[in-house]
Coordinates of C-alpha atoms and ligand atoms in Angstrom, one line a residue:
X195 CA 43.1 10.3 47.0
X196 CA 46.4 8.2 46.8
X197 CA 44.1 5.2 45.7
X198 CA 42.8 7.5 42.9
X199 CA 45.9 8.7 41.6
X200 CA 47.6 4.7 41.4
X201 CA 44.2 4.5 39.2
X202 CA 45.2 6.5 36.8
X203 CA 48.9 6.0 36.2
X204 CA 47.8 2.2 36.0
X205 CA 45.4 2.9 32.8
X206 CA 46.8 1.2 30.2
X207 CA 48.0 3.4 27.2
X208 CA 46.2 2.6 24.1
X209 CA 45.9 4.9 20.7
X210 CA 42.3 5.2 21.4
X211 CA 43.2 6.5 24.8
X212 CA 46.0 9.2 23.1
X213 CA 43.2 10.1 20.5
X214 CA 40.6 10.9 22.7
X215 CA 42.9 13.6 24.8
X216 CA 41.3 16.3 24.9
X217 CA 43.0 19.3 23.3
X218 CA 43.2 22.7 23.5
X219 CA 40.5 24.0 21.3
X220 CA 42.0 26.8 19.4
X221 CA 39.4 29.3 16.9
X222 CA 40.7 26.9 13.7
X223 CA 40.0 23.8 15.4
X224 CA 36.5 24.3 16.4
X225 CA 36.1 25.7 12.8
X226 CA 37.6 22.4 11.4
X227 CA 35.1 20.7 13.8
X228 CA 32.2 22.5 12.4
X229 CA 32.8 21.6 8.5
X230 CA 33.0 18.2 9.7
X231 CA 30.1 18.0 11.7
X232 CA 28.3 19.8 8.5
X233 CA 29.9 17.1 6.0
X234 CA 28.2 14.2 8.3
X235 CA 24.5 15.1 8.4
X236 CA 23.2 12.8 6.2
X237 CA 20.0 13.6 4.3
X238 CA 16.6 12.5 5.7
X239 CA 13.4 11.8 4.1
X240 CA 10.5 14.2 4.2
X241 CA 8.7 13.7 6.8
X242 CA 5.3 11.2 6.2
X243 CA 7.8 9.5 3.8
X244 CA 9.9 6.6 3.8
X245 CA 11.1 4.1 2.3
X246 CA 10.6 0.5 1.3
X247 CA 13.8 -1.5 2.5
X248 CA 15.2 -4.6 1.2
X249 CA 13.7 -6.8 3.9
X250 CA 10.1 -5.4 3.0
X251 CA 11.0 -5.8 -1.0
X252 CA 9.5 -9.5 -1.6
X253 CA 6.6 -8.8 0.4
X254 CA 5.3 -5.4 -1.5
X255 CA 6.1 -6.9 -4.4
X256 CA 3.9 -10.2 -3.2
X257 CA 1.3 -6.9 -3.1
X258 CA 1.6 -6.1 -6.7
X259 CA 1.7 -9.7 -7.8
X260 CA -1.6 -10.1 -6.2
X261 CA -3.3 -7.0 -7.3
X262 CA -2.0 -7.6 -11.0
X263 CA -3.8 -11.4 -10.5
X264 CA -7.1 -10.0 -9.4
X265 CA -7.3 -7.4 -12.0
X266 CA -6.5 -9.3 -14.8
X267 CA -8.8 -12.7 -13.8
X268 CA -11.6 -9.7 -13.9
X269 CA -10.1 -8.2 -17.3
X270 CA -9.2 -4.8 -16.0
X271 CA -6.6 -3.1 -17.9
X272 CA -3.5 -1.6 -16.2
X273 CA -2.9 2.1 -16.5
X274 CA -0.6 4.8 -15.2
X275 CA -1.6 8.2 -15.1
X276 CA 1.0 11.2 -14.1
X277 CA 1.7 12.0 -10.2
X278 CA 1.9 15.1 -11.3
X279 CA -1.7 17.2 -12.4
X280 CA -3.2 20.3 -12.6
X281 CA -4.2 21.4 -9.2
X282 CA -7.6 22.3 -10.2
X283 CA -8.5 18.9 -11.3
X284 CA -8.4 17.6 -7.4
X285 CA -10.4 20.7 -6.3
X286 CA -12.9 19.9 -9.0
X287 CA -13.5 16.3 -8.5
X288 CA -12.7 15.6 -5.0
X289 CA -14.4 18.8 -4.0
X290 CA -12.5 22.3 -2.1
X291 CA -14.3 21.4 1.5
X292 CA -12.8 18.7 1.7
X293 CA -10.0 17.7 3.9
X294 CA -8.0 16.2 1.3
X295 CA -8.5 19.9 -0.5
X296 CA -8.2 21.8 2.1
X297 CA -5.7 20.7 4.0
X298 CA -4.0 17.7 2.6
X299 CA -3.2 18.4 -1.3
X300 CA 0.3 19.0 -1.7
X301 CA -0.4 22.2 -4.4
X302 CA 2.5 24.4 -5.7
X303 CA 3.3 26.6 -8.6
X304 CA 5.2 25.8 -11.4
X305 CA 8.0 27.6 -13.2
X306 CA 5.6 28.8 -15.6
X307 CA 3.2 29.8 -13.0
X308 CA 0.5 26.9 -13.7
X309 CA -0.9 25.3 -10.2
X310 CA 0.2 21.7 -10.2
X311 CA -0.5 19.5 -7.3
X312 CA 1.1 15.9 -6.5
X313 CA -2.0 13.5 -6.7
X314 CA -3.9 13.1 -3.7
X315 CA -5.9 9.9 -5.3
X316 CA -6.0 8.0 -9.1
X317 CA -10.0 8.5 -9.5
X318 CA -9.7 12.1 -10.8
X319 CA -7.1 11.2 -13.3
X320 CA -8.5 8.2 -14.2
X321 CA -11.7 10.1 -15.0
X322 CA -9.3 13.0 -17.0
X323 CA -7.1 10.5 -19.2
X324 CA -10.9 9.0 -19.9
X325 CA -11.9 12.4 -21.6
X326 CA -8.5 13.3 -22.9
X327 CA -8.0 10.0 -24.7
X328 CA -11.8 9.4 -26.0
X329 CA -12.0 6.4 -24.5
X330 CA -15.7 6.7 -24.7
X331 CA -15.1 5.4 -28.6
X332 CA -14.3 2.6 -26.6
X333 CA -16.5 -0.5 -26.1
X334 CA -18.0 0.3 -22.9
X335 CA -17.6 -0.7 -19.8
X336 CA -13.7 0.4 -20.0
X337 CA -12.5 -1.4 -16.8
X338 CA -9.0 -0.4 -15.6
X339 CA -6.6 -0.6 -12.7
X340 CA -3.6 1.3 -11.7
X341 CA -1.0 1.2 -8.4
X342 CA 1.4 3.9 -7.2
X343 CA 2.0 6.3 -4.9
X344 CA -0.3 9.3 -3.6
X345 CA 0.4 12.2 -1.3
X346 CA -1.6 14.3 1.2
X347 CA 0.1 16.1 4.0
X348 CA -2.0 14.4 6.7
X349 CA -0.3 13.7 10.3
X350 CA 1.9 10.7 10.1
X351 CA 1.0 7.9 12.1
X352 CA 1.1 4.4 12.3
X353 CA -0.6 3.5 8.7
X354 CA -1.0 7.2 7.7
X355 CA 2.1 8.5 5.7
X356 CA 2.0 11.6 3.1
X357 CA 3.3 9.3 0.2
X358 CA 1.5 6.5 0.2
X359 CA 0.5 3.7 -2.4
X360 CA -2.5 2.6 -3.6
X361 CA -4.5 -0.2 -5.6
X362 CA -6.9 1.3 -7.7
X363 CA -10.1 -0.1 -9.7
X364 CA -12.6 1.9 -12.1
X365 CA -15.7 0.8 -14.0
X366 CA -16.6 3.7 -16.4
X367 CA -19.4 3.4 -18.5
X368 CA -22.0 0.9 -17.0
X369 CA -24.9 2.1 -14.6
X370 CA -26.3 -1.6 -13.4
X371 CA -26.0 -2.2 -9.7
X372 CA -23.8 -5.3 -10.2
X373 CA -20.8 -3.4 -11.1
X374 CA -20.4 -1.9 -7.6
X375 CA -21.1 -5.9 -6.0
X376 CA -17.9 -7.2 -8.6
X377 CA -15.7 -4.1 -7.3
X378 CA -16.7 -4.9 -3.7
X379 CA -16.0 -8.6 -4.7
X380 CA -12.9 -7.9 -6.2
X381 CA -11.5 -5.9 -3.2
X382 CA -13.3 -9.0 -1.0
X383 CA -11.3 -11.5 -2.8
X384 CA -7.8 -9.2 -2.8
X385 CA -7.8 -9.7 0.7
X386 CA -8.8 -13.1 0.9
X387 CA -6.3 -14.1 -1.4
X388 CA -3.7 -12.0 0.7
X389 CA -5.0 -14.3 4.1
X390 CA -6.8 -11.1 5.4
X391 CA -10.3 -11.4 7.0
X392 CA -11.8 -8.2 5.4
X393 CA -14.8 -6.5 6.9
X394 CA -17.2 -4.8 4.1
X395 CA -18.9 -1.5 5.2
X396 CA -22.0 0.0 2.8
X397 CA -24.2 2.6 2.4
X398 CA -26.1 4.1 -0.3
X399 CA -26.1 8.5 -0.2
X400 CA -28.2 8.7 -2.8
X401 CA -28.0 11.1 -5.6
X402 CA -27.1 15.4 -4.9
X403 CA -31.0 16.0 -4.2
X404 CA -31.3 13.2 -2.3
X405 CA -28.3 14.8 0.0
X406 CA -29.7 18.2 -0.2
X407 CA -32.6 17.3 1.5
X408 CA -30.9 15.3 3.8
X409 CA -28.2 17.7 4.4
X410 CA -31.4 20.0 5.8
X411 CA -32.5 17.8 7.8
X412 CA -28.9 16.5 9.4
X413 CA -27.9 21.2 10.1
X414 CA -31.0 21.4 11.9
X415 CA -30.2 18.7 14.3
X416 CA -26.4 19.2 14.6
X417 CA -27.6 23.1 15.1
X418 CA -29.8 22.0 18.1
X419 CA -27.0 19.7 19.6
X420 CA -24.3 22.2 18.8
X421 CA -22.9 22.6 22.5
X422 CA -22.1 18.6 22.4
X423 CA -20.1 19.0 19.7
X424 CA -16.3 18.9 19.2
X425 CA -15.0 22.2 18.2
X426 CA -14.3 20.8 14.8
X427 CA -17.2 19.9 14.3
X428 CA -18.8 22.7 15.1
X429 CA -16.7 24.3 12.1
X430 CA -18.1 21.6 10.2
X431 CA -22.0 22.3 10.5
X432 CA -21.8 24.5 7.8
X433 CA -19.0 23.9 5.8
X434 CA -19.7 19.7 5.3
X435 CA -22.0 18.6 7.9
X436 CA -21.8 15.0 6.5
X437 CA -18.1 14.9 7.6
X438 CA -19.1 15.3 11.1
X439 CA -20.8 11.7 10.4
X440 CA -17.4 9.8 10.6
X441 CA -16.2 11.9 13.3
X442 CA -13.7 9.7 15.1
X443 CA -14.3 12.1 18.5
X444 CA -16.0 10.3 20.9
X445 CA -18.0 13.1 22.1
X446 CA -19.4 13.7 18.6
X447 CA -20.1 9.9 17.8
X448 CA -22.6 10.2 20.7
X449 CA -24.4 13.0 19.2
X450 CA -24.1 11.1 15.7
X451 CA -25.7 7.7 17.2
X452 CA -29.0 9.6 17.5
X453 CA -29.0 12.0 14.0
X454 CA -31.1 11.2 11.3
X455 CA -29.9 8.5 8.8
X456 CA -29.3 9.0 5.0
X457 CA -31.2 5.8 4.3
X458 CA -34.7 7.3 5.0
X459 CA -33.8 10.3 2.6
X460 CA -33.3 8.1 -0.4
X461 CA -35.4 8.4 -3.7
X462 CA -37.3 5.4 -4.7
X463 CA -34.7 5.1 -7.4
X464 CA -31.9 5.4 -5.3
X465 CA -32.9 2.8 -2.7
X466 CA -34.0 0.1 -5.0
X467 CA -30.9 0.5 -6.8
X468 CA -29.3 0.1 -3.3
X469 CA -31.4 -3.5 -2.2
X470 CA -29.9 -4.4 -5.7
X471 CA -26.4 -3.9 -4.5
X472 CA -27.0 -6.1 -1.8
X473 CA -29.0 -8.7 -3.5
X474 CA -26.1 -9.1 -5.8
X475 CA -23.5 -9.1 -2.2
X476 CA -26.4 -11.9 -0.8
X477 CA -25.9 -14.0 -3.9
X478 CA -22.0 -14.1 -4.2
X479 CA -22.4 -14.8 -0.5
X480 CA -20.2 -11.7 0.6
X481 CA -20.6 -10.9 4.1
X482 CA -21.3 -6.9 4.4
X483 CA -22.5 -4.8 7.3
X484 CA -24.6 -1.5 6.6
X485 CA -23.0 1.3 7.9
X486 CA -25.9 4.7 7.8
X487 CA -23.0 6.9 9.2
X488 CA -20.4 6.0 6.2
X489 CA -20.7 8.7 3.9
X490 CA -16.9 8.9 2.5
X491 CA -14.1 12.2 2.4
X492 CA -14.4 12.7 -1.4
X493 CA -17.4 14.4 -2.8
X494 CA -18.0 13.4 -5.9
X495 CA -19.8 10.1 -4.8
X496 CA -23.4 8.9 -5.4
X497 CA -25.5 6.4 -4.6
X498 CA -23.0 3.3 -3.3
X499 CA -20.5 4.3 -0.9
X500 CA -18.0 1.2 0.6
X501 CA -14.7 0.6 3.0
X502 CA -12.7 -2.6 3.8
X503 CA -11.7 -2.9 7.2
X504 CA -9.4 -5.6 9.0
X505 CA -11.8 -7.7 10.8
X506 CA -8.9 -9.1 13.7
X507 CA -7.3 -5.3 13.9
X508 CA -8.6 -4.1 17.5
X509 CA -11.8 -1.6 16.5
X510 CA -10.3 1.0 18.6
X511 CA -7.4 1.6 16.3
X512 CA -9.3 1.1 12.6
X513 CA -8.5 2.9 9.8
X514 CA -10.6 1.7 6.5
X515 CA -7.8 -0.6 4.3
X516 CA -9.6 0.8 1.4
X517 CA -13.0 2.7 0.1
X518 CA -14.9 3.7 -3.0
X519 CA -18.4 4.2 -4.4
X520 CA -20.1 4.8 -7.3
X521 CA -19.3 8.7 -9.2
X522 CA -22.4 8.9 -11.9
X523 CA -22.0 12.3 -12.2
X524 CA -18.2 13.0 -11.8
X525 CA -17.2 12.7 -15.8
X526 CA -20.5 15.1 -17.1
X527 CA -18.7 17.4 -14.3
X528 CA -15.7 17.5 -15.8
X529 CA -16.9 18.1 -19.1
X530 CA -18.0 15.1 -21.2
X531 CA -21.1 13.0 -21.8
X532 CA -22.9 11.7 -18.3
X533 CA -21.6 8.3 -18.0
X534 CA -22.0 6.1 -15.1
X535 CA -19.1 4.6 -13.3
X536 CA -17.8 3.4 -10.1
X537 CA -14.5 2.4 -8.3
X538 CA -12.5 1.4 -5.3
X539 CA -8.8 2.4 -3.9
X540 CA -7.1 0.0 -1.4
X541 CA -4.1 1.9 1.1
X542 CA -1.6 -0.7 0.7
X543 CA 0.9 0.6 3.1
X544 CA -1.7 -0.2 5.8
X545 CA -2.2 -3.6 4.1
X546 CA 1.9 -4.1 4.2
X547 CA 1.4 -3.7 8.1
X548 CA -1.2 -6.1 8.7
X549 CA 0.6 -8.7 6.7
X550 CA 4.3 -7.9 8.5
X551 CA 2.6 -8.7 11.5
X552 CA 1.6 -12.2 10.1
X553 CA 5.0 -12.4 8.7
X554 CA 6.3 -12.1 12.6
X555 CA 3.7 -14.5 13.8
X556 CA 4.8 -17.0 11.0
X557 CA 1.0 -16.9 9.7
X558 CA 2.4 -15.4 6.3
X559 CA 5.6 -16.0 4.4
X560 CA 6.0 -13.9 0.8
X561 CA 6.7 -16.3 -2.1
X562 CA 5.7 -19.4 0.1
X563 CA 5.8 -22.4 -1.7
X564 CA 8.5 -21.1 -4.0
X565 CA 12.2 -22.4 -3.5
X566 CA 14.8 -20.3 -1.8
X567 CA 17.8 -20.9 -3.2
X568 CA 21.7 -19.8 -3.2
X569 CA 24.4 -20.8 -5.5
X570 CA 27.7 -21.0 -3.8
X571 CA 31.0 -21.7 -5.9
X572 CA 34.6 -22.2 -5.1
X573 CA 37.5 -20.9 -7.1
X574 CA 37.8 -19.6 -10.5
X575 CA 37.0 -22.0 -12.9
X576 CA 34.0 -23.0 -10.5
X577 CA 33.0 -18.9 -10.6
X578 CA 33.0 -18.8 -14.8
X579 CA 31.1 -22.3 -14.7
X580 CA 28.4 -20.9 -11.8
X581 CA 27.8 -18.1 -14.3
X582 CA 26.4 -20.2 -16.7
X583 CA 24.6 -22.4 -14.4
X584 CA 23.0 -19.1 -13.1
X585 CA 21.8 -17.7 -16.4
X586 CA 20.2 -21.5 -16.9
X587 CA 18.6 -21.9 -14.1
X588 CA 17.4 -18.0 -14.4
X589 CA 15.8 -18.9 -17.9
X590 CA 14.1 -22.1 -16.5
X591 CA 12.2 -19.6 -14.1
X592 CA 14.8 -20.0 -10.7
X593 CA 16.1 -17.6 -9.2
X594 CA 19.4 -17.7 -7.1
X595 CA 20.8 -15.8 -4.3
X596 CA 24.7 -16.0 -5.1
X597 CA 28.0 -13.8 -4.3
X598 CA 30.8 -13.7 -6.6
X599 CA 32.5 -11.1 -4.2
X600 CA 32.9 -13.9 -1.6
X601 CA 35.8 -16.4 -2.6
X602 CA 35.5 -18.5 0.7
X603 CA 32.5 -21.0 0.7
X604 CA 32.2 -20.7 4.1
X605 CA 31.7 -17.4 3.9
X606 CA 29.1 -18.2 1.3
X607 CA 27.2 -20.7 2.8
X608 CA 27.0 -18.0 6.2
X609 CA 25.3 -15.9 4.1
X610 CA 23.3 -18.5 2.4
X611 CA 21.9 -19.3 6.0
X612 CA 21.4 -15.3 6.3
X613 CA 19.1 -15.1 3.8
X614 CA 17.4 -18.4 5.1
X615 CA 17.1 -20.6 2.1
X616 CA 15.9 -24.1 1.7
X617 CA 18.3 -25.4 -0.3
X618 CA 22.4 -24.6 -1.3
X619 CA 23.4 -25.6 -4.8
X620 CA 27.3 -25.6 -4.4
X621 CA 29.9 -26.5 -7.1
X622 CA 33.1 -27.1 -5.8
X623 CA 36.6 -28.2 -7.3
X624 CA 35.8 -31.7 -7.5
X625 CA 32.2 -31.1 -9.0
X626 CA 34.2 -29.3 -11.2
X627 CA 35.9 -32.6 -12.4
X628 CA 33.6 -34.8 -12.9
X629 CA 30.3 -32.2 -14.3
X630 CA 28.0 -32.8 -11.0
X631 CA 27.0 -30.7 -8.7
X632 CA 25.7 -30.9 -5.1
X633 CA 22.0 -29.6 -3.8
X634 CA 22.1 -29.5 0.2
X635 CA 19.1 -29.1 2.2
X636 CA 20.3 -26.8 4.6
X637 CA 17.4 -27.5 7.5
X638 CA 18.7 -31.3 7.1
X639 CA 22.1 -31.2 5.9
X640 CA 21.4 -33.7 3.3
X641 CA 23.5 -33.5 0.5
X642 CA 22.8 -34.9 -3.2
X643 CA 24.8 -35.2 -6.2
X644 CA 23.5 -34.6 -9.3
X645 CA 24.5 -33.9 -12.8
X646 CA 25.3 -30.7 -13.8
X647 CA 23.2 -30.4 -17.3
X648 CA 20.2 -31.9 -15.1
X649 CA 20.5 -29.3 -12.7
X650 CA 17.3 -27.1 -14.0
X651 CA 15.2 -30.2 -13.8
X652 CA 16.3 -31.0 -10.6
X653 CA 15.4 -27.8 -9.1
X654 CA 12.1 -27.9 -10.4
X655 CA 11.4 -31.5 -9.0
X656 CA 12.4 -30.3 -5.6
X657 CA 9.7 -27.3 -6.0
X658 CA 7.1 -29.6 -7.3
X659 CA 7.9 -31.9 -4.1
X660 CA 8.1 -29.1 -1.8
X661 CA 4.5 -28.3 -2.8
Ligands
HAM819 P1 -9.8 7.1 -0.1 O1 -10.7 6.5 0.9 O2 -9.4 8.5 0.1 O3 -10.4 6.8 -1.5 O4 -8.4 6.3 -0.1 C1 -8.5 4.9 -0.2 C2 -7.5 4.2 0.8 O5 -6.2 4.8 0.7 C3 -7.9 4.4 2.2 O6 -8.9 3.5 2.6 C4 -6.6 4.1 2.9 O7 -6.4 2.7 3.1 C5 -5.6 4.6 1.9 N1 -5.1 5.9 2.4 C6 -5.7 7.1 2.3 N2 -4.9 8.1 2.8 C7 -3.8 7.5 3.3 C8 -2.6 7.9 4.0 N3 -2.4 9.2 4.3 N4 -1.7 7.0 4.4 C9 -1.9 5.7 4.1 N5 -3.0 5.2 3.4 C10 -3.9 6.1 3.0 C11 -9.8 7.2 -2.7 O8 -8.7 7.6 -2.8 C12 -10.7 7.0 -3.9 N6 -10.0 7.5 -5.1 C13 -11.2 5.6 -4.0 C14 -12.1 5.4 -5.2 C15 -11.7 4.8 -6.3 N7 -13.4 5.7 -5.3 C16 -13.8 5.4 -6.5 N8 -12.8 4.9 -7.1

């Protein structure tokens, strides 16, 4: 006990140790407490939601760049429809048995007491702003693109969020098979060019007669193996049988291995018009693996029905990258003349994953082969004089990291190595002087010296070299 006591007295005195006495609590105090704690809860997002931080900024916007580059080498036209529609558009389109309908659609009331919901997908108002704007006037095919977010209250998981963002393509207005092989291409290629091995996955569900007969055919057999069934599925046998197709349960993929396949359902017309499809995939030499069991969530499909998967992400653990299919009869439904068309929507939050992982693993770098560079300056005169050197170099094309809050260079070039960059242009007092100023490579240390009015030329030899 003795020891114990000698303990304490020795404690040295600090004003942490003085602050951190506990006090007697009286009724105002713990009140006081209270409105503080209140004041510091800071605000969350919604859950399924996040955000995209600074670190992840160049590589989404690597995303868009990319998108925007395949769209426009196949001349699709950007568009932007409103997040916000009328509700009964989704159930429409998309169809109310779904699970994007039925459970996932973010639906509320207005003000005025009109039913709005947050889009769940682009395809539907794609199809709307179509019809609204008389684009059929137009000269067919109209091909257009679109990227932004979409919402469904799903369960957020890795790769599943309830805003997410997506990479859209439609082709309204032309009926031939080769329209769905350039979409499939032109998802194909949006990987490739983003370094990802994509897997294509196709099947063909025919037209609505085609699945009605089918749809027969598939009850009766789920109704005779109804006892191996999940208990969704069992739900399911009436209300959309073909959902229980994609069932990720193992116990109902057994049952599915052995059920009847859409394929031998198909019209003559709808199956020739498939082995065109594929013809056109065989010729453009675009490897594709038919998938009888792939019949999509969305109803307003026919005929062609397609999802992108990663080919190196463990199977186990797959969740398509992106989907679509043709929708011949989606635009009559809604109201205007029958008019063929056909699209595809890629998740790129799930293709933001794949390619942090390759960002860890060095096998990606956003912006590669494009300089990183930061302009550090020292004192006043050197600060006005960067100013201009920035807006320069920023209308040749090159952009800088710089700090004007930071007089020390040191503290400067610390945060130039921070934000990793290749190469330092620094203008000091002496550069000052005599109009140069330096470039260091800051892997190698190497400094050079160059002429101030040169120095957008200079850059742009060092990117050329670095090449
Ligand atoms: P979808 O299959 O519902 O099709 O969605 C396309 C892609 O969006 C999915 O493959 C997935 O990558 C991504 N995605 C869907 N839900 C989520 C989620 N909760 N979190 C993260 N990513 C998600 C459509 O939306 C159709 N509009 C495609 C289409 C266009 N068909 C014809 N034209």
């Amino acid at each position: 006990m003795p020891e114990k006591k000698k303990k304490v007295v020795a404690k040295k005195v600090t004003s942490k140790t003085v602050a951190t006495k506990p006090a007697q609590k009286t009724v105002k105090s713990v009140k006081a407490e209270d409105k503080s704690k209140k004041i510091k809860k800071i605000p969350q997002t919604v859950r399924g939601m996040k955000d995209i931080l600074p670190q992840d900024g160049q590589l989404w916007r690597h995303l868009h760049a990319v998108a925007d580059n395949i769209s426009n080498s196949y001349n699709f036209e950007f568009v932007e429809t409103p997040i916000l529609e009328e509700a009964a558009l989704f159930v429409k389109t998309i169809g109310k048995n779904t699970d994007i309908i039925s459970k996932e659609m973010y639906a509320f009331e207005d003000r005025d007491g009109s039913k709005l919901a947050l889009r769940p997908e682009g395809t539907a108002s794609i199809v709307r702003s179509y019809l609204n704007n008389g684009m059929i006037s137009l000269s067919q095919p109209v091909n257009m693109w679109y990227y932004g977010p979409m919402f469904r209250h799903e369960r957020p998981q890795a790769g599943r969020y309830r805003q997410f963002h997506q990479y859209g393509c439609e082709i309204i207005g032309n009926a031939d098979a080769v329209a769905d092989a350039q979409l499939i291409v032109m998802g194909y290629n949006f990987f490739r060019d983003l370094g990802i091995n994509a897997n294509v996955y196709i099947n063909s569900i025919g037209t609505p007669e085609d699945r009605e007969r089918y749809i027969v055919e598939l009850v009766g057999y789920f109704r005779s193996k109804r006892s191996y069934l999940s208990e969704e599925s069992k739900l399911r046998i009436s209300k959309n049988p073909l959902r229980i197709l994609d069932s990720k349960d193992p116990q109902d993929q057994e049952v599915v291995a052995e059920a009847p396949q859409i394929i031998d359902w198909l019209s003559e017309k709808s199956k020739t018009y498939f082995m065109k499809v594929l013809e056109y995939l065989d010729e453009l030499d675009i490897p594709y693996v038919l998938k009888p069991t792939l019949v999509r969530g969305l109803d307003y499909y026919t005929d062609t029905v397609f999802e992108f998967f990663d080919v190196d992400s463990p199977e186990k653990s797959q969740s398509a990258l992106g989907g679509g299919g043709r929708y011949n009869l989606l635009i009559e439904e809604l109201g205007g003349e029958a008019t063929p068309a056909t699209g595809f929507a890629i998740g790129l939050d799930r293709v933001a994953l794949i390619l942090k992982k390759k960002i860890e693993t060095k096998e990606f770098t956003p912006n590669a082969g494009k300089l990183k560079l930061y302009f550090a300056h020292l004192g006043d005169p050197a600060k006005k004089r960067a100013l201009f050197l920035i807006e320069e170099l920023r209308r040749g094309g090159i952009a800088v990291y710089h700090n004007f809050g930071k007089p020390s260079l040191k503290a400067q070039l610390e945060q130039a190595n921070k934000h990793d960059v290749s190469h330092a242009i620094i203008l000091g007092q002496k550069e000052m002087q005599d109009d140069t100023i330096i470039i260091r490579d800051m892997s190698s240390g190497i400094q050079e010296m160059v002429d101030q009015k040169k120095i957008v030329r200079e850059i742009e030899k060092l990117q050329r070299n670095s090449q």
